[in-house]
Amino acid sequence: MKKLYTVLLLSCLPFLAPARETTDAPPDTVKVGSYVISVHDINFHDKEYTVRFWLWFVYDNPDFDFSKQLDIPNAKSIEPPEIIPDSIDGKAWAIMKMKCTMKEKWDVRDFPFDSQHLRVQIENTLFDKTKLIFDPDIKGSQFDHDDAIDGWTITNFKVSREENVYETGFGDPSSASQVFSSFNIEMEIERDAWGLFMKIFIGMYIAFLISIVSFTPHPAELEPRFGLPVGGLFAAVGNKYIIDSLLPESSSFTLVDTLHALTFVAILMTLIVSAISLKLVDRGNEALALTVNRQGAKIVVGAYLLANIVFIVMALS
């Protein structure tokens, strides 16, 4: 009889046990968009720029408070935003005017013919992707086509959603990482840089022209043959230091480094041609000295111009 009671009890346990929830609640969706007002104070040396933009959120969950929960991980500083709370179609509607100083790793390999990729990453600091998912307002997100950025052209603008993984549980021993939904504003910018190119490289090219003037005196005239190239070399070095002060430190060989290195080598070749010509004059072979001087000048100038054209075209492509 006891065995019968045991069997009946075990068969009833599944019906007596409370039902277990098998599915988690889906995350709340937040409609988010942006309008970029301006991008300015672009600073290559300090690796930063300033951006001003409107940001709006449309959502249902009353626990969301973007005036306190907003974060931009790749910003250096964020000024307190201007907030306009409202509602639309029964949902909360928060409009915010933002001003941020952004950090940026500039790509200056082709400076000043460079193009840059700017990205503003926006997150909610309190709710991860299990509670909040951003839905980008692609149609409504735009930028000011007239005044957004001076000296540059925005060639591509888009907003998108990504997942940002933090390799930490922020003190939660049960979690090794957390994933947050992020709303990204991305812009590709480039500029018509010929005016800037002439401004920053005019000193270098004048230094080269000064050095090749040394080909005009007779090979026996020691002072102008060696004094002019040395003076041009110092001028070219000074020009490079000025340009380097505008750019961030970079381990890669940039267009600025390449053109200045070509100038240094060309001035060195000018001195070598003068030295060979002077040696031939001292040996009494003046006709050969004049020939070496003339042919050397053609080779140095021609090679310098050709190399400059090749590297500039490569930077433009």
XYZ file of C-alpha atoms in Angstrom:
317
model
C 0.000 0.000 0.000
C 2.870 2.403 0.816
C 4.414 1.715 -2.590
C 1.110 2.677 -4.222
C 1.002 6.021 -2.343
C 4.626 6.731 -3.331
C 3.917 6.087 -6.990
C 0.829 8.328 -6.914
C 2.755 11.139 -5.188
C 5.604 11.070 -7.681
C 3.195 11.123 -10.606
C 1.449 14.229 -9.210
C 4.642 16.231 -8.497
C 4.899 17.753 -12.019
C 1.416 19.169 -11.657
C 2.021 20.457 -8.101
C 5.345 22.233 -8.937
C 5.049 25.915 -9.905
C 5.413 26.684 -13.597
C 8.893 27.944 -14.597
C 9.203 30.889 -16.917
C 10.834 29.627 -20.099
C 11.353 32.870 -21.946
C 12.892 36.184 -20.914
C 11.205 39.494 -21.638
C 12.508 41.029 -24.892
C 14.570 44.228 -24.616
C 12.884 47.591 -25.061
C 13.517 49.324 -28.378
C 14.523 52.988 -28.437
C 14.212 54.976 -31.671
C 17.242 57.255 -31.881
C 18.433 59.763 -34.486
C 20.824 62.654 -34.893
C 21.324 65.902 -36.808
C 24.941 67.124 -36.967
C 25.148 70.910 -36.672
C 28.903 71.409 -37.004
C 32.306 69.763 -36.806
C 35.075 72.224 -35.925
C 38.325 72.809 -34.011
C 39.964 69.892 -35.814
C 43.313 69.463 -34.066
C 45.681 66.898 -35.558
C 48.436 67.411 -32.984
C 46.165 66.872 -29.949
C 44.170 64.147 -31.743
C 40.768 65.731 -31.205
C 37.882 67.674 -32.741
C 34.645 69.247 -31.515
C 31.191 68.240 -32.727
C 27.781 69.806 -32.052
C 24.642 67.831 -32.839
C 21.004 67.229 -31.976
C 20.077 63.836 -30.564
C 16.564 62.447 -30.025
C 15.125 59.344 -28.359
C 11.593 57.933 -28.606
C 10.760 55.132 -26.130
C 8.135 53.525 -23.845
C 10.084 52.435 -20.763
C 9.798 55.096 -18.003
C 13.021 53.810 -16.411
C 15.047 55.243 -19.276
C 16.438 58.688 -18.477
C 18.931 59.659 -21.171
C 19.661 62.994 -19.513
C 21.469 60.996 -16.782
C 22.245 57.673 -18.470
C 23.857 58.912 -21.708
C 27.487 58.098 -22.409
C 29.824 58.695 -25.356
C 32.806 56.362 -24.732
C 35.078 57.869 -27.400
C 34.622 61.472 -26.206
C 37.254 63.416 -24.288
C 34.649 65.654 -22.697
C 30.881 66.183 -22.891
C 29.263 69.479 -22.024
C 25.962 69.289 -20.091
C 23.315 68.936 -22.806
C 20.296 71.121 -23.427
C 17.278 68.812 -22.940
C 13.757 69.209 -24.337
C 11.393 66.586 -22.839
C 8.202 65.887 -24.772
C 5.937 63.065 -25.919
C 4.809 61.758 -29.284
C 2.172 59.086 -30.032
C 1.981 58.223 -26.336
C 5.741 57.643 -26.067
C 8.432 59.624 -24.274
C 10.365 61.897 -26.622
C 13.661 63.362 -25.412
C 15.523 65.878 -27.595
C 19.074 66.839 -26.587
C 21.531 69.388 -27.960
C 25.050 68.008 -27.527
C 28.546 69.458 -27.683
C 31.470 67.052 -27.322
C 35.215 67.112 -27.713
C 36.026 63.831 -29.436
C 39.284 61.932 -29.433
C 40.409 60.718 -32.846
C 43.303 58.694 -34.220
C 44.046 60.691 -37.355
C 45.431 58.997 -40.453
C 48.027 61.491 -41.731
C 49.948 59.249 -44.120
C 48.682 61.254 -47.124
C 48.459 64.658 -45.405
C 47.374 67.146 -46.727
C 45.539 64.970 -49.292
C 44.086 62.872 -46.486
C 40.528 61.713 -45.830
C 39.315 60.979 -42.315
C 36.651 58.783 -40.719
C 34.810 60.361 -37.772
C 32.635 58.318 -35.406
C 30.517 59.310 -32.417
C 29.467 56.301 -30.318
C 26.433 56.727 -28.027
C 25.321 54.312 -25.298
C 23.078 54.027 -22.267
C 25.265 53.536 -19.190
C 22.676 51.648 -17.107
C 20.923 49.189 -19.427
C 22.758 46.600 -21.521
C 21.444 44.957 -24.701
C 19.210 42.561 -22.747
C 17.179 45.589 -21.611
C 17.687 48.204 -24.351
C 18.230 48.044 -28.103
C 18.720 51.150 -30.234
C 16.749 51.463 -33.472
C 18.495 54.082 -35.693
C 16.298 56.733 -37.298
C 18.091 56.452 -40.634
C 15.655 58.597 -42.595
C 15.567 61.435 -40.078
C 19.313 61.558 -39.343
C 21.153 64.162 -41.411
C 23.825 66.877 -41.237
C 23.879 70.581 -42.054
C 25.012 70.548 -45.687
C 25.936 74.270 -45.684
C 27.740 74.832 -42.391
C 28.610 71.432 -40.941
C 32.370 71.674 -41.562
C 34.690 74.315 -43.049
C 37.558 73.348 -45.337
C 36.335 69.780 -45.684
C 33.596 67.931 -47.558
C 31.445 65.240 -45.955
C 31.473 62.522 -48.612
C 29.542 59.917 -46.629
C 27.222 60.181 -43.628
C 25.390 57.361 -41.894
C 23.948 56.256 -38.575
C 23.985 52.645 -37.463
C 23.591 50.286 -34.520
C 26.371 48.120 -33.166
C 27.098 46.039 -30.091
C 29.909 47.219 -27.829
C 31.472 44.430 -25.759
C 33.109 45.235 -22.417
C 35.446 42.455 -21.298
C 34.426 42.783 -17.661
C 31.457 42.134 -15.435
C 31.999 45.452 -13.603
C 32.245 43.566 -10.290
C 29.559 40.976 -11.029
C 31.226 37.573 -10.371
C 28.577 35.768 -12.418
C 29.414 37.677 -15.607
C 32.715 37.820 -17.483
C 31.554 40.517 -19.909
C 28.688 42.849 -20.743
C 27.336 43.920 -24.120
C 25.687 47.293 -24.716
C 23.741 48.484 -27.740
C 25.416 51.546 -29.278
C 24.171 54.171 -31.725
C 26.926 55.370 -34.056
C 27.156 58.585 -36.086
C 29.779 58.151 -38.819
C 31.177 60.622 -41.329
C 33.781 60.355 -44.070
C 35.446 63.716 -44.707
C 37.996 64.866 -47.282
C 39.295 68.182 -48.594
C 40.539 69.923 -51.707
C 44.044 70.378 -50.361
C 46.047 72.042 -53.129
C 45.967 75.427 -51.424
C 47.110 73.924 -48.124
C 49.737 71.862 -49.947
C 51.336 74.975 -51.438
C 51.238 76.788 -48.092
C 53.072 74.101 -46.159
C 55.526 72.961 -48.858
C 56.429 76.273 -50.498
C 59.343 76.727 -48.071
C 60.714 73.277 -48.904
C 60.554 73.849 -52.662
C 62.193 77.271 -52.378
C 64.971 75.635 -50.337
C 65.510 73.154 -53.186
C 65.543 75.959 -55.770
C 68.169 77.815 -53.707
C 70.333 74.712 -53.664
C 70.209 74.118 -57.441
C 71.236 77.727 -58.100
C 74.690 76.458 -57.082
C 74.936 74.715 -60.464
C 75.236 78.090 -62.247
C 78.625 79.341 -60.907
C 81.839 77.886 -62.285
C 82.825 74.606 -60.545
C 85.948 76.302 -59.204
C 83.929 78.873 -57.217
C 83.899 77.098 -53.885
C 81.765 79.388 -51.694
C 78.513 79.605 -53.730
C 78.794 76.004 -54.905
C 78.660 74.697 -51.321
C 77.146 77.572 -49.377
C 73.849 77.700 -51.285
C 72.966 73.960 -50.893
C 73.850 74.021 -47.180
C 71.635 77.062 -46.696
C 68.827 75.339 -48.589
C 69.249 72.231 -46.442
C 68.786 74.209 -43.219
C 65.705 75.888 -44.681
C 64.189 72.504 -45.647
C 64.871 71.085 -42.173
C 63.210 74.111 -40.573
C 60.177 73.702 -42.835
C 59.808 70.067 -41.799
C 59.910 70.924 -38.090
C 57.135 73.468 -38.623
C 54.894 70.939 -40.381
C 55.643 68.206 -37.830
C 54.428 70.515 -35.065
C 50.965 70.454 -36.684
C 50.712 66.664 -36.939
C 50.433 63.850 -34.382
C 53.380 61.565 -33.752
C 53.309 58.688 -36.203
C 55.516 55.643 -36.689
C 54.549 55.376 -40.369
C 56.356 57.257 -43.153
C 53.983 59.986 -44.279
C 53.855 62.051 -47.466
C 55.387 64.941 -45.508
C 58.325 62.724 -44.509
C 58.714 61.382 -48.054
C 58.820 64.773 -49.804
C 61.227 66.226 -47.274
C 63.459 63.139 -47.503
C 63.522 63.564 -51.300
C 64.531 67.201 -50.831
C 67.323 66.283 -48.407
C 68.668 63.634 -50.811
C 68.429 66.029 -53.789
C 70.415 68.691 -51.920
C 72.991 66.063 -50.952
C 73.305 65.036 -54.611
C 73.792 68.698 -55.513
C 76.744 68.854 -53.105
C 78.157 65.601 -54.486
C 77.993 66.915 -58.072
C 79.746 70.129 -56.964
C 82.429 68.118 -55.138
C 83.119 65.942 -58.193
C 83.237 68.968 -60.487
C 85.631 70.796 -58.163
C 87.897 67.740 -58.002
C 88.046 67.571 -61.817
C 88.920 71.272 -62.018
C 91.764 70.746 -59.520
C 93.082 67.989 -61.776
C 93.023 70.353 -64.746
C 90.121 68.660 -66.531
C 87.838 71.695 -66.721
C 85.881 70.526 -69.794
C 84.875 67.276 -68.085
C 84.025 69.227 -64.907
C 81.593 71.438 -66.848
C 80.020 68.368 -68.481
C 79.577 66.613 -65.118
C 78.084 69.793 -63.671
C 75.622 70.185 -66.550
C 74.531 66.537 -66.703
C 74.413 66.262 -62.919
C 72.092 69.261 -62.714
C 69.726 67.673 -65.256
C 69.687 64.349 -63.409
C 69.134 65.886 -59.952
C 66.357 68.248 -61.066
C 64.655 65.669 -63.311
C 64.738 62.882 -60.715
C 63.467 65.234 -57.996
C 60.523 66.456 -60.089
C 59.616 62.930 -61.217
C 59.754 61.494 -57.686
C 57.572 64.344 -56.348
C 54.958 63.769 -59.048
C 54.882 59.997 -58.389
C 54.429 60.292 -54.614
C 51.838 63.078 -54.853
C 49.791 61.083 -57.377
C 49.979 58.052 -55.077
C 48.651 60.167 -52.191
C 45.788 61.446 -54.326
C 44.718 57.978 -55.468
